PDB file of C-alpha atoms in Angstrom:
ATOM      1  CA  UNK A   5      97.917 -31.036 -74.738  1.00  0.00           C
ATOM      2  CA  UNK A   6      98.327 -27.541 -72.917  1.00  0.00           C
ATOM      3  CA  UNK A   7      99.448 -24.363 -75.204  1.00  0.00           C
ATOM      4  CA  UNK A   8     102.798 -23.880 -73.358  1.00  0.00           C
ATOM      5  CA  UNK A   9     104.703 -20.382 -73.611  1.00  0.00           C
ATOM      6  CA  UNK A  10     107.651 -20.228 -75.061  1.00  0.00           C
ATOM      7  CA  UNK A  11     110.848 -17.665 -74.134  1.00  0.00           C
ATOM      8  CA  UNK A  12     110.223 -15.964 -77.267  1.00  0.00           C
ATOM      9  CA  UNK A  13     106.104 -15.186 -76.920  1.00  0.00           C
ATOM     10  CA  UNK A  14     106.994 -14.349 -73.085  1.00  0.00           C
ATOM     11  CA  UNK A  15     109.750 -11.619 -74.097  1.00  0.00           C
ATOM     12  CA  UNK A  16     106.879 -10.845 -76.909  1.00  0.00           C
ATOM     13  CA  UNK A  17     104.498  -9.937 -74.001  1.00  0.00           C
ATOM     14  CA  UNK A  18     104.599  -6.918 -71.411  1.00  0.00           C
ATOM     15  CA  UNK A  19     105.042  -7.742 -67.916  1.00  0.00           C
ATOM     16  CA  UNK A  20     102.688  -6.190 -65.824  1.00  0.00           C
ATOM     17  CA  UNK A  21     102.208  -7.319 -62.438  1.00  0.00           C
ATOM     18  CA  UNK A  22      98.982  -7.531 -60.867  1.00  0.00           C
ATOM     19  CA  UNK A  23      97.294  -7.548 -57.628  1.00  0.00           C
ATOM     20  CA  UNK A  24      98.981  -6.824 -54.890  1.00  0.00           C
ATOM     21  CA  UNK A  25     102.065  -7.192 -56.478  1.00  0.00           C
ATOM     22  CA  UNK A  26     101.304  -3.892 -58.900  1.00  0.00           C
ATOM     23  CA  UNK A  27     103.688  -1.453 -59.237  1.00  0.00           C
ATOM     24  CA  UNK A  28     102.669   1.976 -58.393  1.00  0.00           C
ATOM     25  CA  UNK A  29     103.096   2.871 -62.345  1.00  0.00           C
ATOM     26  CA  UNK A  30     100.603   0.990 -62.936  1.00  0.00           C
ATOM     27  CA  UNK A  31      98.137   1.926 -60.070  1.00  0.00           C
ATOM     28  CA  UNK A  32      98.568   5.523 -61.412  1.00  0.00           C
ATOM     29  CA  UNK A  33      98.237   4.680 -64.984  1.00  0.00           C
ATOM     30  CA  UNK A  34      95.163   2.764 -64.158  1.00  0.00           C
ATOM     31  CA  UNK A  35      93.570   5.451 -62.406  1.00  0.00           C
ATOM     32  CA  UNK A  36      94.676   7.659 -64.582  1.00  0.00           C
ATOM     33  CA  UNK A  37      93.229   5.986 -67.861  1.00  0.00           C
ATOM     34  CA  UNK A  38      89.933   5.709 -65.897  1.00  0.00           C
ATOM     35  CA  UNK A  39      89.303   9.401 -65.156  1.00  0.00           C
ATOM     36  CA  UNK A  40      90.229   9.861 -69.407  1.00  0.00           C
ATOM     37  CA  UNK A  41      87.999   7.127 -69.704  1.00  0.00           C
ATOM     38  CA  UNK A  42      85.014   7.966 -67.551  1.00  0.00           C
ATOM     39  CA  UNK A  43      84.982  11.871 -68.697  1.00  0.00           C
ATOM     40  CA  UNK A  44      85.400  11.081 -72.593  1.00  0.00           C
ATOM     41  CA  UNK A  45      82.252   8.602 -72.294  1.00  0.00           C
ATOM     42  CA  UNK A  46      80.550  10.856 -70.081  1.00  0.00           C
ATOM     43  CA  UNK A  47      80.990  13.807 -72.858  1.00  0.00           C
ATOM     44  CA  UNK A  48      80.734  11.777 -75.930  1.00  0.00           C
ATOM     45  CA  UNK A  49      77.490   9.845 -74.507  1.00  0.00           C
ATOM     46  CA  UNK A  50      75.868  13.224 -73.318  1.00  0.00           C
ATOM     47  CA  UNK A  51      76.964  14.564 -77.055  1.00  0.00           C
ATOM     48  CA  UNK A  52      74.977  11.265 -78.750  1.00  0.00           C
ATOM     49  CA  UNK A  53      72.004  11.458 -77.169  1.00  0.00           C
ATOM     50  CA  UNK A  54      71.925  15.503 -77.464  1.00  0.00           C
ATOM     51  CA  UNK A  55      72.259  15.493 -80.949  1.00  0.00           C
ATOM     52  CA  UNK A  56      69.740  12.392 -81.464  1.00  0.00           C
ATOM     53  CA  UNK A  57      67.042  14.085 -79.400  1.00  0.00           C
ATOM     54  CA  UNK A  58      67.480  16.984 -81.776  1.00  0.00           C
ATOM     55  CA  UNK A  59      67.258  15.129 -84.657  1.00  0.00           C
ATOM     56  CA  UNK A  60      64.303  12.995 -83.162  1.00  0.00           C
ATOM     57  CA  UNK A  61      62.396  16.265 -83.888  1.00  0.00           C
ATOM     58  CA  UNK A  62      62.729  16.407 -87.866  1.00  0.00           C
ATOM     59  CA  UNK A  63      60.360  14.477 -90.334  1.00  0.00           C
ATOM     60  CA  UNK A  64      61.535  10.634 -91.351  1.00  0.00           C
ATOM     61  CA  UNK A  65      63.237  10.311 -94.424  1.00  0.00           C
ATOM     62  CA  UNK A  66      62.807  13.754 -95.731  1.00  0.00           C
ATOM     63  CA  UNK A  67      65.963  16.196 -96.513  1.00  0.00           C
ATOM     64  CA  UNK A  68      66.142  18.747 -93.259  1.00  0.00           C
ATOM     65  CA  UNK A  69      68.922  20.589 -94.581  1.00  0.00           C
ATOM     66  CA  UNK A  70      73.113  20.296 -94.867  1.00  0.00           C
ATOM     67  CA  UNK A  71      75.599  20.968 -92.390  1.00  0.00           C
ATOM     68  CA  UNK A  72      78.015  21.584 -94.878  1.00  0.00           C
ATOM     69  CA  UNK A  73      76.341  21.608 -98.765  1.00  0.00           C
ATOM     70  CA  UNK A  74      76.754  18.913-101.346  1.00  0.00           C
ATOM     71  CA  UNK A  75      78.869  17.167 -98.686  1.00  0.00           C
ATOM     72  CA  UNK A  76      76.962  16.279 -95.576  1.00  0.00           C
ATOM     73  CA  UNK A  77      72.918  16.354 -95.418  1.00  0.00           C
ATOM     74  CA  UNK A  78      70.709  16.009 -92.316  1.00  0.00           C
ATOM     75  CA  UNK A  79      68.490  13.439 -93.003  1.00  0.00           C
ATOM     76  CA  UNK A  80      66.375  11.022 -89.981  1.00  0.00           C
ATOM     77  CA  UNK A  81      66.206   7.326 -90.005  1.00  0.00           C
ATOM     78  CA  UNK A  82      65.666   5.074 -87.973  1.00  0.00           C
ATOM     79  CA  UNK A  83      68.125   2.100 -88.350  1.00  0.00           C
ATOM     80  CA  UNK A  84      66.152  -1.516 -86.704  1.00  0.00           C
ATOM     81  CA  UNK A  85      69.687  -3.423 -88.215  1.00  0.00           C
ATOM     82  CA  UNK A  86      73.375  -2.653 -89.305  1.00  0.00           C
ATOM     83  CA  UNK A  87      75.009  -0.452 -92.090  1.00  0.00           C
ATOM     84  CA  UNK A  88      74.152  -1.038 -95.619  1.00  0.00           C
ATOM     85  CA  UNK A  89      70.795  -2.645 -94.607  1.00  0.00           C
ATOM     86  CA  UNK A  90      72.795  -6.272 -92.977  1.00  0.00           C
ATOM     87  CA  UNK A  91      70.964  -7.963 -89.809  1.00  0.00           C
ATOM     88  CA  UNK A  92      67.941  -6.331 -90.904  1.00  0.00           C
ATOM     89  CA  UNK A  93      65.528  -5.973 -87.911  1.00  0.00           C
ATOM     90  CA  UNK A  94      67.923  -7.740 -85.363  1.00  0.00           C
ATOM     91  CA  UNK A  95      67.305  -4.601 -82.669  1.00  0.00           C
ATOM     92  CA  UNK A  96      68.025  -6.377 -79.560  1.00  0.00           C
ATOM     93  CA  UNK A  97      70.468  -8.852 -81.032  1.00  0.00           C
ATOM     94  CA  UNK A  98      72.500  -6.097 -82.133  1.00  0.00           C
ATOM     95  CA  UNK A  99      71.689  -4.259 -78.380  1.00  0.00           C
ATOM     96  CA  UNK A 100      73.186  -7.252 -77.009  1.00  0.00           C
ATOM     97  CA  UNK A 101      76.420  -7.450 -78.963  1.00  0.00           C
ATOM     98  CA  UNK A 102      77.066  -3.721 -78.859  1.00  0.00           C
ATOM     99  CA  UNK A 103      77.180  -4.247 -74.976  1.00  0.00           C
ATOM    100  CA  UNK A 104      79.473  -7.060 -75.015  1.00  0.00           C
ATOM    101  CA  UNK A 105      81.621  -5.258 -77.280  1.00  0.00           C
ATOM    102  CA  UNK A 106      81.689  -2.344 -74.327  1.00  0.00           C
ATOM    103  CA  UNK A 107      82.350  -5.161 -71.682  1.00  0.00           C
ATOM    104  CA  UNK A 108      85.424  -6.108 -73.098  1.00  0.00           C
ATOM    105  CA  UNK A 109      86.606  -2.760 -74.544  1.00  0.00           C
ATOM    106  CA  UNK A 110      86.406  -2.057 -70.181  1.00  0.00           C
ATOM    107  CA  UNK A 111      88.195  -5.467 -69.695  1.00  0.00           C
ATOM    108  CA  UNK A 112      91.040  -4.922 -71.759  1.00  0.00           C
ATOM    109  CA  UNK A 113      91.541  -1.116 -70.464  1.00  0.00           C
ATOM    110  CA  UNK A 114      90.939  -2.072 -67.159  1.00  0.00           C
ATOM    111  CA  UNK A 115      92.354  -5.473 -66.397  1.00  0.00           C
ATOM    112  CA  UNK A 116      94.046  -6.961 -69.259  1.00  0.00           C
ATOM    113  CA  UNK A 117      96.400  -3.483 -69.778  1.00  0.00           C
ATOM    114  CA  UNK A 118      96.113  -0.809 -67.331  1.00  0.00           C
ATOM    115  CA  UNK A 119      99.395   0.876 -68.610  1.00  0.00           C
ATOM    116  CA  UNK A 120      98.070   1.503 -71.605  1.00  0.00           C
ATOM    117  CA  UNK A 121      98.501   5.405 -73.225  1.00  0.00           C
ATOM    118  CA  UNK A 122      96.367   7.633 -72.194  1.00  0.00           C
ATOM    119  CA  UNK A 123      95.422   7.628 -76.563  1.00  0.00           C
ATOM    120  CA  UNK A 124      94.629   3.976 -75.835  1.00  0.00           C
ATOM    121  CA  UNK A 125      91.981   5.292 -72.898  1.00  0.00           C
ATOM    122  CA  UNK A 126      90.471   7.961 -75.009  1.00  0.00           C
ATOM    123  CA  UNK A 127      89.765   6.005 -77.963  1.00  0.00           C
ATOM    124  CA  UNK A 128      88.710   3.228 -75.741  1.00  0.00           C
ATOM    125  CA  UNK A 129      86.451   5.701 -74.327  1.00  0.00           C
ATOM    126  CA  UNK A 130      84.954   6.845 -77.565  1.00  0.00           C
ATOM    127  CA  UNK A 131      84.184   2.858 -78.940  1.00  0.00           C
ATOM    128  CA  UNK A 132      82.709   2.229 -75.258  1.00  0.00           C
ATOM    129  CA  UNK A 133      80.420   5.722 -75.394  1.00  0.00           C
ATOM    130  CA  UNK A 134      79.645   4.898 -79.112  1.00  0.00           C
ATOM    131  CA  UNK A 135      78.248   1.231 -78.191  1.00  0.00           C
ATOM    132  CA  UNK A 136      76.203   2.001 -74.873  1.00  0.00           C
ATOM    133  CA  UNK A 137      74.629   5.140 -76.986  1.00  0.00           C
ATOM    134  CA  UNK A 138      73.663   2.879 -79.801  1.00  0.00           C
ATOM    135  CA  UNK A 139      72.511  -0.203 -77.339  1.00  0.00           C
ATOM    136  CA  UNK A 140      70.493   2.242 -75.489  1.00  0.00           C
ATOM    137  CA  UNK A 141      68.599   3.559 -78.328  1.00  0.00           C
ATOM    138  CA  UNK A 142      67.907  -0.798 -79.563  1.00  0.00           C
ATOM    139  CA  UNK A 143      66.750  -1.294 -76.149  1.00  0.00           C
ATOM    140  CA  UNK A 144      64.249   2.068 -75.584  1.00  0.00           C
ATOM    141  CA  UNK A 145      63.525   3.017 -79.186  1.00  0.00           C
ATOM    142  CA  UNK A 146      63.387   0.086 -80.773  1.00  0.00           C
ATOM    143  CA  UNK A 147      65.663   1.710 -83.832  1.00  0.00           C
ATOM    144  CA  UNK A 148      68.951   3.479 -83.892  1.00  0.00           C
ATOM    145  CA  UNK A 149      68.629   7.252 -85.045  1.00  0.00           C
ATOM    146  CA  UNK A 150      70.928   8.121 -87.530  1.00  0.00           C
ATOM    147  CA  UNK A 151      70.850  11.480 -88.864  1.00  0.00           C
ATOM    148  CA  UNK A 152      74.156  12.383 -90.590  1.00  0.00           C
ATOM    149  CA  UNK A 153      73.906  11.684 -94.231  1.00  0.00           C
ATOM    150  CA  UNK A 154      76.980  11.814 -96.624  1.00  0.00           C
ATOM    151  CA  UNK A 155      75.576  13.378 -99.658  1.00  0.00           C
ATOM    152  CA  UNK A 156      79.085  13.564-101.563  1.00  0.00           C
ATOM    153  CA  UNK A 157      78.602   8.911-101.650  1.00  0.00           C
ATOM    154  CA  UNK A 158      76.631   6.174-101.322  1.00  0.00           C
ATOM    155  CA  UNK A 159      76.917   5.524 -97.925  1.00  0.00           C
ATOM    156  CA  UNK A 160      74.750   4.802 -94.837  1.00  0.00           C
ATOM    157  CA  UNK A 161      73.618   7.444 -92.600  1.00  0.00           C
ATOM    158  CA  UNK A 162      75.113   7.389 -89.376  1.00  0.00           C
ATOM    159  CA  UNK A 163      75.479   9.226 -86.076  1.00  0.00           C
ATOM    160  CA  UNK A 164      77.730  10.347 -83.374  1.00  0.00           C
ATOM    161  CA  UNK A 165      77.815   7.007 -81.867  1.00  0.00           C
ATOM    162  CA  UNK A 166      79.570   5.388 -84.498  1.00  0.00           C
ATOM    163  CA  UNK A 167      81.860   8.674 -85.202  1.00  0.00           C
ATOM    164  CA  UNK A 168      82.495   7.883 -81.902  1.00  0.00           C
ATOM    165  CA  UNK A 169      83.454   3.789 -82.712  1.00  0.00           C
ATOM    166  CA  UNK A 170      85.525   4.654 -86.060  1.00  0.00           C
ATOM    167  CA  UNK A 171      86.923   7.371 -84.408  1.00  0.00           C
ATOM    168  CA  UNK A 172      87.832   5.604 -81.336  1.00  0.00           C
ATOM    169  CA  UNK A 173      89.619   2.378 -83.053  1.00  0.00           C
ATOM    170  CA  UNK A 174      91.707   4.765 -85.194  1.00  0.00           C
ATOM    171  CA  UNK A 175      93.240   6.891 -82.179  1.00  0.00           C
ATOM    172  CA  UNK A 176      93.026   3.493 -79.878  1.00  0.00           C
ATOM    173  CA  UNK A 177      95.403   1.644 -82.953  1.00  0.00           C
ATOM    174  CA  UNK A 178      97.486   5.296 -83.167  1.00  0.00           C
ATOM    175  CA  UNK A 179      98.214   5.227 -79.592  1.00  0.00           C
ATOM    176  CA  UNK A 180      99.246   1.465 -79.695  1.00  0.00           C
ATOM    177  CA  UNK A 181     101.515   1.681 -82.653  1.00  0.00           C
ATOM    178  CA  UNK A 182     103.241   4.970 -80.942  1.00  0.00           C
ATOM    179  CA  UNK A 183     103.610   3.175 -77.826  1.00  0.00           C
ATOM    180  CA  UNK A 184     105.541   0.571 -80.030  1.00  0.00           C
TER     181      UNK A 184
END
């Protein structure tokens, strides 16, 4: 039996034409959200690998110091699986995930709601810049370098690629629920 949709889950949904029937709203909001797009993971991408090449420098597993004392340490390691030690030495798996995850972050900005906020691009922007750095360290290192270490909790070092995915999912939810 074929999912049919009802007048209420249509008047639930935006309408947003497509192809050559798009408006030119949506043509401009489209192109719009791709230049926020394409310069936000253009500067949060060069910003990731920056700081990882810096921190690529410092001794393994050893205390280099604290950006801001008794709060957050600088500390290398090289992560082969997820937070908190899950998927332990799944590198490529995790590659290849973080990369589909980017696919359809793109998909859904790009085809599925190109009138989304402008929010809705940048945060978009951040998850997509936070994946491909991650994925591109799997694929070439062999690891993820994490360097930012919370000294103030338990908690697993990190880096600016997945500031860049928490960060991005908060303003990306923000700029939905504002829109509502």
């Amino acid at each position: 039996m074929r999912p049919t949709l009802t007048s209420a889950s249509a008047a639930a949904m935006p309408s947003m034409p497509s192809g050559p029937r798009a408006t030119a709203a949506v043509r401009a909001a489209r192109r719009r959200n791709a230049v926020v797009f394409g310069c936000v993971v253009a500067a949060w991408l060069a910003l990731d690998v920056a700081t990882k090449a810096a921190a690529e420098g410092l001794e393994r597993g050893t205390l280099a110091g604290s950006l801001v004392p008794g709060v957050v340490d600088v500390r290398l390691v090289h992560t082969t699986g997820g937070a908190w030690g899950l998927f332990g030495d799944m590198t490529v798996a995790l590659g290849v995930l973080s990369l589909a995850v980017c696919a359809a972050v793109a998909a859904y900005l790009f085809v599925l709601a190109p009138a989304s906020p402008v929010g809705a691009a940048v945060g978009l922007g951040l998850v997509f810049a936070g994946g491909v750095g991650n994925a591109l360290d799997r694929f070439f290192r062999g690891y993820v370098v994490d360097f930012i270490d919370p000294a103030f909790i338990d908690f697993p070092v990190f880096n600016m690629a997945d500031i860049g995915v928490t960060c991005g999912i908060v303003v990306f939810v923000a700029a939905l629920a504002v829109q509502a």
